[in-house]
PDB file of C-alpha atoms in Angstrom:
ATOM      1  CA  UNK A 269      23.565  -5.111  10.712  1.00 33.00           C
ATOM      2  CA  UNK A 270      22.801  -7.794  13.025  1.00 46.00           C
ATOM      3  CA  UNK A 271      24.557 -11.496  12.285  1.00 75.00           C
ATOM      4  CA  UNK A 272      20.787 -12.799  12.613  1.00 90.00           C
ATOM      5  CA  UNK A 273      20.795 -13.947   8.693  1.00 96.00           C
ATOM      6  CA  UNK A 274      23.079 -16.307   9.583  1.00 97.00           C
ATOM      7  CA  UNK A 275      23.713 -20.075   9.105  1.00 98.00           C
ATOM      8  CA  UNK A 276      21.658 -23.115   7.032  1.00 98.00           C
ATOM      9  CA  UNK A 277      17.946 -21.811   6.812  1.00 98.00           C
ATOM     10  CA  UNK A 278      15.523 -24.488   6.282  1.00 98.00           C
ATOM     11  CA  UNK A 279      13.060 -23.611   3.302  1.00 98.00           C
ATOM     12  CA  UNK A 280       9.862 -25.275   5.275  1.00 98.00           C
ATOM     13  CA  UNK A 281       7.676 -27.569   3.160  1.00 98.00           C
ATOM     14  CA  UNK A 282       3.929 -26.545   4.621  1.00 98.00           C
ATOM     15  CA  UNK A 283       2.187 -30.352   5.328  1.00 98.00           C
ATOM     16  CA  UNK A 284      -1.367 -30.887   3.754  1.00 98.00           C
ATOM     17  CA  UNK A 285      -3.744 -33.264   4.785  1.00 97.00           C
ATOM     18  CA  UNK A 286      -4.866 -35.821   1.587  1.00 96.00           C
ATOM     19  CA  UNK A 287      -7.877 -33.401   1.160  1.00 96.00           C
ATOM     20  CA  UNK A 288      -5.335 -30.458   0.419  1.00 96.00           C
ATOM     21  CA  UNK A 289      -6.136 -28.656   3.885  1.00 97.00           C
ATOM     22  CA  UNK A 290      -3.423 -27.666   5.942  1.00 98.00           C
ATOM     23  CA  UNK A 291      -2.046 -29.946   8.705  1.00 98.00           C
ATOM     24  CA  UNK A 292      -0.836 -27.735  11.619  1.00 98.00           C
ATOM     25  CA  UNK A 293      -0.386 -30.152  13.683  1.00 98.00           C
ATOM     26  CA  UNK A 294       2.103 -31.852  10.997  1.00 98.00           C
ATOM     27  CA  UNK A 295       3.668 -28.099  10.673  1.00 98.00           C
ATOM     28  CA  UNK A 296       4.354 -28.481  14.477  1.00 98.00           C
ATOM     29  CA  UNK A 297       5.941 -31.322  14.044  1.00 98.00           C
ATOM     30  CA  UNK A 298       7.899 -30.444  11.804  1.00 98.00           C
ATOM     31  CA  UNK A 299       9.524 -27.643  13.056  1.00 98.00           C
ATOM     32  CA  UNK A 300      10.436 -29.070  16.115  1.00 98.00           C
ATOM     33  CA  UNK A 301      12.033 -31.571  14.276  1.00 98.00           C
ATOM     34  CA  UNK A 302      13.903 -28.873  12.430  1.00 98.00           C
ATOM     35  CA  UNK A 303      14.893 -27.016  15.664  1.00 98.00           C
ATOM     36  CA  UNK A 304      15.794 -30.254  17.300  1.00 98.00           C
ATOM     37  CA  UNK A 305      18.346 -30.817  14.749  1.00 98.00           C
ATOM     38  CA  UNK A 306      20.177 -27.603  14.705  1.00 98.00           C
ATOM     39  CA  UNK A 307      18.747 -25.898  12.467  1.00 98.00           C
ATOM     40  CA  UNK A 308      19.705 -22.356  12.193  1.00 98.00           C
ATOM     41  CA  UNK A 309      16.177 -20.713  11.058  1.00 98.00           C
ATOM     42  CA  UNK A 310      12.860 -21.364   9.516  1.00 98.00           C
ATOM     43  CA  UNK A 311      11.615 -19.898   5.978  1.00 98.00           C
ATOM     44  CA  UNK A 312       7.963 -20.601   6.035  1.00 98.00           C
ATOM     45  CA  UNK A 313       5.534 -19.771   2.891  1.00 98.00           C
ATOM     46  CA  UNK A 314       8.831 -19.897   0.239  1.00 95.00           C
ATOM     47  CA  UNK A 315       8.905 -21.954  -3.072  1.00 94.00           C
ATOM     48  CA  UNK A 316       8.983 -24.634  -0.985  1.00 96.00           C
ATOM     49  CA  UNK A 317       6.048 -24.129   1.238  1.00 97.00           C
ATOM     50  CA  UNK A 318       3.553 -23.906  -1.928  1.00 97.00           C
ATOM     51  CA  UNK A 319       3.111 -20.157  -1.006  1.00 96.00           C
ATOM     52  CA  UNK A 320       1.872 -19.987  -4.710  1.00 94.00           C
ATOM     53  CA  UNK A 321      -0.885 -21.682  -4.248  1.00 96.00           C
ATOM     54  CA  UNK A 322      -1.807 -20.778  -0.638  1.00 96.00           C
ATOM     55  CA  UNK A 323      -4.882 -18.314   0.214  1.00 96.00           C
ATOM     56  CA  UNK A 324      -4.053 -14.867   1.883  1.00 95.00           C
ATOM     57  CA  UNK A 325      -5.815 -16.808   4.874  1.00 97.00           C
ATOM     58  CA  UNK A 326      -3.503 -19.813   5.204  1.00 98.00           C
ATOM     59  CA  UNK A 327      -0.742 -17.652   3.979  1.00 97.00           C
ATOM     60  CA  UNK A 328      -1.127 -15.641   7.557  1.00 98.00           C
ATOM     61  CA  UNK A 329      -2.266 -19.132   9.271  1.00 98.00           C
ATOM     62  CA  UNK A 330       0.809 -20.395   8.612  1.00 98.00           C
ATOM     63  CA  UNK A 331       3.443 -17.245   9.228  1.00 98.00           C
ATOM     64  CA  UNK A 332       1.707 -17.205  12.615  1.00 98.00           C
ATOM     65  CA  UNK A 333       1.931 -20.634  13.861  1.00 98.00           C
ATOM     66  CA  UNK A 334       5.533 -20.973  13.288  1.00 98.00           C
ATOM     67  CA  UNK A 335       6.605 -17.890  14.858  1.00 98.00           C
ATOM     68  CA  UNK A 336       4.618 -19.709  17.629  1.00 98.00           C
ATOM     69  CA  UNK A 337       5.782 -22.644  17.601  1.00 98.00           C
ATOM     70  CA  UNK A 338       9.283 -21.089  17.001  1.00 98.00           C
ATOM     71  CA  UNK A 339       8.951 -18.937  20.144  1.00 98.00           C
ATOM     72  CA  UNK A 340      12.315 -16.962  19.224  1.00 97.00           C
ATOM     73  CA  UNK A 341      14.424 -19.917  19.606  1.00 97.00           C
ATOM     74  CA  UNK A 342      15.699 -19.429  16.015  1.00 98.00           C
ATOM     75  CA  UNK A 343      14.979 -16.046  13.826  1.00 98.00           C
ATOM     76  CA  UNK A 344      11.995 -16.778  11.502  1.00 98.00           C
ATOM     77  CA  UNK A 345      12.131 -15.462   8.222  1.00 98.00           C
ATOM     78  CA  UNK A 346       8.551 -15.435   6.730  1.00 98.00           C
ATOM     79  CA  UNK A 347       8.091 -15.432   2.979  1.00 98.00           C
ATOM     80  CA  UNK A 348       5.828 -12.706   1.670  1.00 98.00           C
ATOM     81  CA  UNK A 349       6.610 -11.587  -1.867  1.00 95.00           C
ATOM     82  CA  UNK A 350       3.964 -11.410  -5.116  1.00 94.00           C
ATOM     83  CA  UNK A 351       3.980 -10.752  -8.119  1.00 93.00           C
ATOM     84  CA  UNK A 352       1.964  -7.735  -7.217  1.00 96.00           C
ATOM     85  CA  UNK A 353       3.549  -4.947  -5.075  1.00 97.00           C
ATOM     86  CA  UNK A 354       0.639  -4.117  -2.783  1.00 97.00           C
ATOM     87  CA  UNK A 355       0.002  -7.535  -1.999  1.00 96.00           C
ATOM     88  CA  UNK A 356       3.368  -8.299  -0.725  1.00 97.00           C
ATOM     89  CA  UNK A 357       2.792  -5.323   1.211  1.00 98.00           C
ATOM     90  CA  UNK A 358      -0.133  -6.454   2.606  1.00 98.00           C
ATOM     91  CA  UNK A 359       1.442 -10.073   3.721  1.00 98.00           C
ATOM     92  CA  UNK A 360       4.599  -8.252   4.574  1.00 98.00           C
ATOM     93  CA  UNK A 361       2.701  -6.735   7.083  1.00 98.00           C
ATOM     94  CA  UNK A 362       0.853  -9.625   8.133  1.00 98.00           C
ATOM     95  CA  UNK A 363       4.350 -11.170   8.956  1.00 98.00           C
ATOM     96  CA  UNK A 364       5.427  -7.922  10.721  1.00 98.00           C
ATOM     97  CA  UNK A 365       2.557  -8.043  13.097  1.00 98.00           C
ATOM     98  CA  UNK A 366       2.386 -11.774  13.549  1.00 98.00           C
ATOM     99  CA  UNK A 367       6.253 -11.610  14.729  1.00 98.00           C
ATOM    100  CA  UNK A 368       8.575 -12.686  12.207  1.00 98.00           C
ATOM    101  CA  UNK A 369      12.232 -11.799  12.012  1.00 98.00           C
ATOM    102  CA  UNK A 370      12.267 -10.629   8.684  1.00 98.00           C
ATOM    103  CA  UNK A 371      10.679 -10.786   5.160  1.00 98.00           C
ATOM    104  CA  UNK A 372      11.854 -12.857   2.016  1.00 98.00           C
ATOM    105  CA  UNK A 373      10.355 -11.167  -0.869  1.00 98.00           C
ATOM    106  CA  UNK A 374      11.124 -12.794  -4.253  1.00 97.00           C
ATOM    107  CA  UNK A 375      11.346 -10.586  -7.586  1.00 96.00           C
ATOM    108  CA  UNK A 376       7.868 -10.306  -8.890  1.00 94.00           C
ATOM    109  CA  UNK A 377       6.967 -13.399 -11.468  1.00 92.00           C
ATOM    110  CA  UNK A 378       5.481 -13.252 -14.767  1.00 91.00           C
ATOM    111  CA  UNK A 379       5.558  -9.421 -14.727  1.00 92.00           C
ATOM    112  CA  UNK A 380       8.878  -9.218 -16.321  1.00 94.00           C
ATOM    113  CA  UNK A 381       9.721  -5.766 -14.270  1.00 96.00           C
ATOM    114  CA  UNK A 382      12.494  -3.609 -15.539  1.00 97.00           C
ATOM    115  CA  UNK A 383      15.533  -3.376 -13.487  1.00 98.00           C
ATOM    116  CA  UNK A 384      14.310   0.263 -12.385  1.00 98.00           C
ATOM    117  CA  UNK A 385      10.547  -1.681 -12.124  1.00 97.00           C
ATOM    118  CA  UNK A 386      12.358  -4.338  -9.386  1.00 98.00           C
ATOM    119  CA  UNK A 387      14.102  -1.340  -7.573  1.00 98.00           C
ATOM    120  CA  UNK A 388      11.007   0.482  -7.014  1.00 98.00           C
ATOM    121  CA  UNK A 389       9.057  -2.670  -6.441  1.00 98.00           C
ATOM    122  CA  UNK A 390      11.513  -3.333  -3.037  1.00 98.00           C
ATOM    123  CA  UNK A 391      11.864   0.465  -2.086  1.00 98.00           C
ATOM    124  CA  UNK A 392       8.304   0.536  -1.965  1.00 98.00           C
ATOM    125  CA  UNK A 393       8.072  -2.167  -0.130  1.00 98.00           C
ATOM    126  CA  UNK A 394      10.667  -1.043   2.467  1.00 98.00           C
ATOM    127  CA  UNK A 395       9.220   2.620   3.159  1.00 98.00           C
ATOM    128  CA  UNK A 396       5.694   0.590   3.798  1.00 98.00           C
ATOM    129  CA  UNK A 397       6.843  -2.267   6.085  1.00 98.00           C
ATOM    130  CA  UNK A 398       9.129  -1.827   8.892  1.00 97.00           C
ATOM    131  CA  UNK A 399      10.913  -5.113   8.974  1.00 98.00           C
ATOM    132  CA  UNK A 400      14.124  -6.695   8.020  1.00 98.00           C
ATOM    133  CA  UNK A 401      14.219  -7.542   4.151  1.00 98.00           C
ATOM    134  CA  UNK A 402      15.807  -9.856   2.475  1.00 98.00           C
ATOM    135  CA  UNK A 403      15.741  -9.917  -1.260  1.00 98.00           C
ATOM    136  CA  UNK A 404      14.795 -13.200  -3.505  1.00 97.00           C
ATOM    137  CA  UNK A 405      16.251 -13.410  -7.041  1.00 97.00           C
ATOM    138  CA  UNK A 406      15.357 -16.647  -8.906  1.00 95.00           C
ATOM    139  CA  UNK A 407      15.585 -16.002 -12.265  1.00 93.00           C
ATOM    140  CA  UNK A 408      14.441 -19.876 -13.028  1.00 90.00           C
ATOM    141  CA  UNK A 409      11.231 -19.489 -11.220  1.00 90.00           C
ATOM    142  CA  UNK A 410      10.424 -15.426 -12.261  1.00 91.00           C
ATOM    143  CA  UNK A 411      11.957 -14.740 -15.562  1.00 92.00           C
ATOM    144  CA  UNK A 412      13.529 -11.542 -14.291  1.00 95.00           C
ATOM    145  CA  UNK A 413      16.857 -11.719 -12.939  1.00 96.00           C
ATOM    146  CA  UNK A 414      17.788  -9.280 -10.914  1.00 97.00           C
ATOM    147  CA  UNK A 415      20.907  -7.643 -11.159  1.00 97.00           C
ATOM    148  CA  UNK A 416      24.158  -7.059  -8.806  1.00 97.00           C
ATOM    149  CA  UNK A 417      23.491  -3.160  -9.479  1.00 98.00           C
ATOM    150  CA  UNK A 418      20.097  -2.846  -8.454  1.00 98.00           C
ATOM    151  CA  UNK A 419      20.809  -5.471  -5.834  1.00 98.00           C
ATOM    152  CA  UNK A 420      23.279  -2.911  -4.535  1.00 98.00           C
ATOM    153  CA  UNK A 421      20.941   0.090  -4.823  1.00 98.00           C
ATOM    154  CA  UNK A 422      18.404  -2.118  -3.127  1.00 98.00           C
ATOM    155  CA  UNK A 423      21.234  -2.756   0.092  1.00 98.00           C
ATOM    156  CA  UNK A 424      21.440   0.972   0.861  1.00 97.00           C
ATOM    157  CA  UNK A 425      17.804   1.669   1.703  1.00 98.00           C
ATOM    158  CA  UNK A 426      17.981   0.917   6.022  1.00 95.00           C
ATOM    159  CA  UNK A 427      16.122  -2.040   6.458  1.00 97.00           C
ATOM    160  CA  UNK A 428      17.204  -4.223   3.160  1.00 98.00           C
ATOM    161  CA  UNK A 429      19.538  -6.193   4.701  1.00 98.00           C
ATOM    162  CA  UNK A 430      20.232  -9.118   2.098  1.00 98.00           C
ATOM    163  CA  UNK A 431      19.455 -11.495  -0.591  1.00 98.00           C
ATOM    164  CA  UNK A 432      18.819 -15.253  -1.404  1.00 98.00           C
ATOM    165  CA  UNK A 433      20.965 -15.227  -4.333  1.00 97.00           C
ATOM    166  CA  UNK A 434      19.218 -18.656  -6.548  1.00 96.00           C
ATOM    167  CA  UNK A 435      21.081 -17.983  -9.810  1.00 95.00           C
ATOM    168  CA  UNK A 436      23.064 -20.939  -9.572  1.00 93.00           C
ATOM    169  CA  UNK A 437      26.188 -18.574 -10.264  1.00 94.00           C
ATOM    170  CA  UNK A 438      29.068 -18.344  -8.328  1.00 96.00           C
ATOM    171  CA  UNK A 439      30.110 -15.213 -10.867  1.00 97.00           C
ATOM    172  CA  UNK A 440      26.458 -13.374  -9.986  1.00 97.00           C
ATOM    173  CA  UNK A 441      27.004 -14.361  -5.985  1.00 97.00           C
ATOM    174  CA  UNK A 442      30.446 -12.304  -6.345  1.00 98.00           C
ATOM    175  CA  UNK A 443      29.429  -9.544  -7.944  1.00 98.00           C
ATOM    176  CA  UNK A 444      26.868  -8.896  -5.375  1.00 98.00           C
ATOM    177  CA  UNK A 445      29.123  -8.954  -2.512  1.00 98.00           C
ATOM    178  CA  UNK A 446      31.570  -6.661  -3.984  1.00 97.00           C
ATOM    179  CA  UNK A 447      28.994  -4.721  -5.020  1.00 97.00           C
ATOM    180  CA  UNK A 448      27.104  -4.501  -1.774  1.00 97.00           C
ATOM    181  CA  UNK A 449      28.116  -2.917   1.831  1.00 96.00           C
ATOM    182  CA  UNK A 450      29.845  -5.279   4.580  1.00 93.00           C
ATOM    183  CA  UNK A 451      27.084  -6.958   6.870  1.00 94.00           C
ATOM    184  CA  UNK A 452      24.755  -6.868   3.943  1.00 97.00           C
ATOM    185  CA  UNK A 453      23.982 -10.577   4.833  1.00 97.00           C
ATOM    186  CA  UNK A 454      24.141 -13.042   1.087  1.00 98.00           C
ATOM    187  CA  UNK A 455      22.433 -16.013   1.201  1.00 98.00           C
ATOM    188  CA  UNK A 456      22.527 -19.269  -1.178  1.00 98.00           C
ATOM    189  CA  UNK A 457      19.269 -19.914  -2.529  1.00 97.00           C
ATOM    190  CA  UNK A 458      20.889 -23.554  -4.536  1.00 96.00           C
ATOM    191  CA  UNK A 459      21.908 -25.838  -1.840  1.00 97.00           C
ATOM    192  CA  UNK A 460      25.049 -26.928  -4.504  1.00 96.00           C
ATOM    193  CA  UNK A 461      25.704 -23.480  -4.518  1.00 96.00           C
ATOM    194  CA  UNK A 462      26.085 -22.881  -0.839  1.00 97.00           C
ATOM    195  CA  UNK A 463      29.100 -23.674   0.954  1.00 97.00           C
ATOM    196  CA  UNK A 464      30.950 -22.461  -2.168  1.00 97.00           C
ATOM    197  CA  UNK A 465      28.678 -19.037  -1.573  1.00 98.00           C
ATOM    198  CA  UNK A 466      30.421 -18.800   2.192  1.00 98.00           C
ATOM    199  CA  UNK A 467      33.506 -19.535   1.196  1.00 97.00           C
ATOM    200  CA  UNK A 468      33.630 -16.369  -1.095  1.00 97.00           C
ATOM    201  CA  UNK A 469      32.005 -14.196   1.529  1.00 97.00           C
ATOM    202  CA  UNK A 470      28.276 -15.085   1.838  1.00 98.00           C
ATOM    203  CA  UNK A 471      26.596 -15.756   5.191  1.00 98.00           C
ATOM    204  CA  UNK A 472      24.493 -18.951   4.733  1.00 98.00           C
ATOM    205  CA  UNK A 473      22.096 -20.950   2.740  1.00 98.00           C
ATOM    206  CA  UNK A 474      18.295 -21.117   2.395  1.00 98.00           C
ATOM    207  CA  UNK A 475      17.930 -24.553   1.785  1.00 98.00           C
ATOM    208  CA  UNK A 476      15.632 -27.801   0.433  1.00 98.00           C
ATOM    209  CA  UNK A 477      17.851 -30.381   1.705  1.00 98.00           C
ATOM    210  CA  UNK A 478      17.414 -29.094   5.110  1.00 98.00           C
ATOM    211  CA  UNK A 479      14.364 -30.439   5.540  1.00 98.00           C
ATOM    212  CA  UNK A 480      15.677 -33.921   5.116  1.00 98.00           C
ATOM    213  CA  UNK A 481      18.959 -33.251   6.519  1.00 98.00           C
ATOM    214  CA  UNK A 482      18.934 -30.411   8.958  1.00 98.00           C
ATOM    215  CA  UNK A 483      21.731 -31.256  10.967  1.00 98.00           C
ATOM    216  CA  UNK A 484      24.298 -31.969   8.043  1.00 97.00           C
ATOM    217  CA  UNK A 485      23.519 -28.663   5.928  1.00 98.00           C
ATOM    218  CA  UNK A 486      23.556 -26.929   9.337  1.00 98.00           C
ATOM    219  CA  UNK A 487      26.834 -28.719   9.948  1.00 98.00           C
ATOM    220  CA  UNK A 488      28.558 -27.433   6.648  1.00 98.00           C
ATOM    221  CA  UNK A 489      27.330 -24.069   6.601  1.00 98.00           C
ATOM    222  CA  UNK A 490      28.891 -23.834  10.291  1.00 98.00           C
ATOM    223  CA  UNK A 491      32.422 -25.541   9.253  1.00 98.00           C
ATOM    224  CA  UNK A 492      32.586 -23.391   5.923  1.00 98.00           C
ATOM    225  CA  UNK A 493      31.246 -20.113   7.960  1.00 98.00           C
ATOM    226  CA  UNK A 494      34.440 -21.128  10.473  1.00 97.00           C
ATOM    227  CA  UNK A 495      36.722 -21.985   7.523  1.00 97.00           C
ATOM    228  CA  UNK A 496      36.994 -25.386   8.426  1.00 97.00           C
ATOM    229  CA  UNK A 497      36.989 -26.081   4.821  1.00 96.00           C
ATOM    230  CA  UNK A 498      38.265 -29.483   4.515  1.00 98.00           C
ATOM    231  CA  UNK A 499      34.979 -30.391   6.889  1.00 98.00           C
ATOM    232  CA  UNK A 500      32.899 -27.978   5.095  1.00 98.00           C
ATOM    233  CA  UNK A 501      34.119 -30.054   1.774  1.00 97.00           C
ATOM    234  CA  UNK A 502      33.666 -33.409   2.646  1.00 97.00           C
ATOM    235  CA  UNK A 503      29.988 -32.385   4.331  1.00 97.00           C
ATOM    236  CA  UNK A 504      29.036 -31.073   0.889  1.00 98.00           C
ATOM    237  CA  UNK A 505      30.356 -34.073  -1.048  1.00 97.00           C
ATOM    238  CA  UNK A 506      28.370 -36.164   1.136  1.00 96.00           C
ATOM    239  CA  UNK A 507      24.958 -34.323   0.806  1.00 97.00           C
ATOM    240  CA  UNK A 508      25.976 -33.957  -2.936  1.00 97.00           C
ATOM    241  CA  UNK A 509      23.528 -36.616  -3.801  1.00 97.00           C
ATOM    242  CA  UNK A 510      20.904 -35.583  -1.788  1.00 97.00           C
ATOM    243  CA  UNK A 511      20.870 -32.220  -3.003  1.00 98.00           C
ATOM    244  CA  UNK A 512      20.357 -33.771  -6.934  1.00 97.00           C
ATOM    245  CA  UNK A 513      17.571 -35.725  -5.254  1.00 97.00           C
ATOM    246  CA  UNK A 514      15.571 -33.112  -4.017  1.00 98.00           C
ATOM    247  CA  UNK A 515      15.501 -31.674  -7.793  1.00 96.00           C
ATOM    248  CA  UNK A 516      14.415 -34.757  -9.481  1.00 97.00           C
ATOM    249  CA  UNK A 517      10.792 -33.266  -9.845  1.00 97.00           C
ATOM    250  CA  UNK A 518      10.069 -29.876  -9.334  1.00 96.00           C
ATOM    251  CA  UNK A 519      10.806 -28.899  -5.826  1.00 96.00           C
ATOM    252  CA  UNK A 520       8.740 -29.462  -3.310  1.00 97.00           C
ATOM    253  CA  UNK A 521       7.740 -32.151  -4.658  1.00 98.00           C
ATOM    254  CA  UNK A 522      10.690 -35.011  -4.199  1.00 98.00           C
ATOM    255  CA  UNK A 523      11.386 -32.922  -0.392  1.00 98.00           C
ATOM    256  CA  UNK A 524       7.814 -34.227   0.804  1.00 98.00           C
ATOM    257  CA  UNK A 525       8.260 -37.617  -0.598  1.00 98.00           C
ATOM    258  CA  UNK A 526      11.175 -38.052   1.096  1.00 98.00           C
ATOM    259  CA  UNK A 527       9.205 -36.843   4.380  1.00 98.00           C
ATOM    260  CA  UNK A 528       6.986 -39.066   4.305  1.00 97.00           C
ATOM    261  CA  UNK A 529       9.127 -42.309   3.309  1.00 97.00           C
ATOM    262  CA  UNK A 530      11.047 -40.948   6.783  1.00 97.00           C
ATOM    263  CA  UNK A 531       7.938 -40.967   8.931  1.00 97.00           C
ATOM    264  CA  UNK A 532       8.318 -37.029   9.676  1.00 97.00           C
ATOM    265  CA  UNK A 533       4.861 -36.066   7.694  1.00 97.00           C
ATOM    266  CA  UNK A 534       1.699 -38.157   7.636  1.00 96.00           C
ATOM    267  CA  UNK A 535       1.039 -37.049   3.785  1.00 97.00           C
ATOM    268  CA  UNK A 536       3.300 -35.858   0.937  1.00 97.00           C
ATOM    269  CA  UNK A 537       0.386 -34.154  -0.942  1.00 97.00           C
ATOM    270  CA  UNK A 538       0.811 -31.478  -3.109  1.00 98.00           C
ATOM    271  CA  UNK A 539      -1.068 -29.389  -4.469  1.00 97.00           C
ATOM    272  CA  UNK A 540      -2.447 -28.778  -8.162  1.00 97.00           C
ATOM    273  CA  UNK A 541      -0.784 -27.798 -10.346  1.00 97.00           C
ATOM    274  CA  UNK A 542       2.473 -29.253  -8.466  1.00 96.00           C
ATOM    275  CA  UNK A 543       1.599 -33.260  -8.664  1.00 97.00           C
ATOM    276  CA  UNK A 544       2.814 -36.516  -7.263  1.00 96.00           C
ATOM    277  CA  UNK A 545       6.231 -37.904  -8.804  1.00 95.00           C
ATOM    278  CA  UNK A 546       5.943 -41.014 -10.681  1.00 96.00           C
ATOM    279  CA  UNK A 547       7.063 -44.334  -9.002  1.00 96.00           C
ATOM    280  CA  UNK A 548      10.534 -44.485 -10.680  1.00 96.00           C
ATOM    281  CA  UNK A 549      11.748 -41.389  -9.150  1.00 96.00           C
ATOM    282  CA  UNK A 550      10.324 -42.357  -5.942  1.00 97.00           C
ATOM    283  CA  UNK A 551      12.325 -45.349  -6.138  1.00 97.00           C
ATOM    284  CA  UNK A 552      15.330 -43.399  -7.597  1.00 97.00           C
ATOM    285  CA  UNK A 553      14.537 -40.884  -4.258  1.00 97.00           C
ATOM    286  CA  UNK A 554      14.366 -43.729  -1.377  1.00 97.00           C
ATOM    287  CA  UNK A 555      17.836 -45.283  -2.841  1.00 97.00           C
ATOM    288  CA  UNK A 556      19.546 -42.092  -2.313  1.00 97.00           C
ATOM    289  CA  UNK A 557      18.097 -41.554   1.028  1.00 97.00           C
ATOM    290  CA  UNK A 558      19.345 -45.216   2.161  1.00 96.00           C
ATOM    291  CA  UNK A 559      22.153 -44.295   1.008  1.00 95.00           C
ATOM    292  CA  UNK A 560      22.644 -40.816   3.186  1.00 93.00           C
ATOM    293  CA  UNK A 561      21.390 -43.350   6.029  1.00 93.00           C
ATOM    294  CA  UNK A 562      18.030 -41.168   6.442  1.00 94.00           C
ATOM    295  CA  UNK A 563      15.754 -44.294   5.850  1.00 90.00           C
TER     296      UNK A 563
END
């Protein structure tokens, strides 16, 4: 397997205009800012990119313009999972034919699938799609966690090729590494999580913070990837409070706020039922960001 899977991933926020439409031209922006600063690859239409509450038609809008805007200067790994199997087929497509890289495909939500359920869910996926997979367990967002075993079943079908791991445990990260075949590529989906993920064999992080701090969580992925661990160390002790502040509402909430008190989005609206975080937290937010020097 290619190395492309590599590296501090930047879960994209997707901009909206106050009227909840989508700003492209702020999506621009942004991810020149993000390649500007290092960063090693793009995740549009994640968790953090309000996928959830996108239509198929933005969905495809937005998949598209980045891997235009992109132009292969970074590998662009397009979220397209459900909780439906044939329509993450059908985006997973979309993403194929628009360009991306690869697919992240999160367990299905709400369903509750049976370990055998998930397995199918992805091997179906993989026969229909020709693309590079990567798997999306996050067990506080789906209420299915899936596990190292089916993970591992998952890694020998050809074009799986590896996971965001977002249990928050280093146990469940280490299980699926042993458990899966070299090169199967083991991502951190919890930026606390992730240069303690590298350090015990994983290949990067998918990551909030990077779309404050690109070129820091870029930085420490790279040092802890090169086992410069005493850089890798003091890097993550230094974002530390960063990553806590991008989880003091539900994410992407306190990631947008910050974006806009740094001038690198016009509007930090959200949309329903995700809403705006209350003026303590903002205040709470814009301390810590002073304090990382990013204001």
């Amino acid at each position: 397997m290619s190395n492309k899977f590599r590296g501090a991933f930047v879960a994209i926020t997707t901009p909206f205009n106050p009227d909840g439409s989508l700003d492209e031209q702020g999506l621009i922006d942004l991810l020149e800012f993000q390649i500007a600063a290092g960063t090693h690859g793009i995740v549009p239409c994640g968790t953090t990119g309000e996928a959830a509450t996108m239509s198929h038609e933005e969905h495809h809008r937005v998949v598209e313009l980045t891997v235009k805007t992109v132009a292969g200067r970074v590998p662009v790994l397009a979220g397209t999972g459900s909780n439906s199997t044939s329509e993450s087929i059908e985006l997973t497509r979309h993403a194929k034919e628009a360009g991306a890289d690869g697919a992240l495909l999160i367990t299905p939500y709400y369903n509750k699938p049976s370990q055998e359920g998930l397995y199918r869910h992805f091997k179906a996926l993989a026969e229909a799609v020709d693309i590079p997979i990567i798997l999306y367990n996050v067990p506080g967002r789906t209420s299915v966690n899936m596990l190292p075993a089916t993970v591992a079943r998952c890694a020998e079908i050809d074009n799986i090729v590896g996971i965001k791991e977002a249990t928050g445990s280093l146990q469940q990260v280490s299980e699926v590494i042993r458990a899966c075949p070299n090169g199967f590529a083991v991502l951190s989906g919890d930026d606390f999580t992730s240069m303690a993920t590298v350090m015990v064999g994983g290949t990067g992080v998918i990551s909030v913070s990077s779309n404050v701090a690109p070129a820091e969580m870029a930085a420490m992925i790279k040092a802890a990837l090169n086992n410069d661990n005493a850089k890798a160390r003091e890097l993550h002790y230094r974002l530390f409070p960063l990553m806590q502040a991008m989880f003091f509402d539900t994410n992407p909430v306190p990631a947008k706020t910050a974006l806009k008190m740094m001038g690198k989005i016009k509007s930090d609206f959200v949309r329903l039922p995700l809403y705006a975080t209350d003026q303590n937290t903002v205040a709470k937010l814009q301390q810590v960001l002073q304090q990382c020097g990013l204001v």
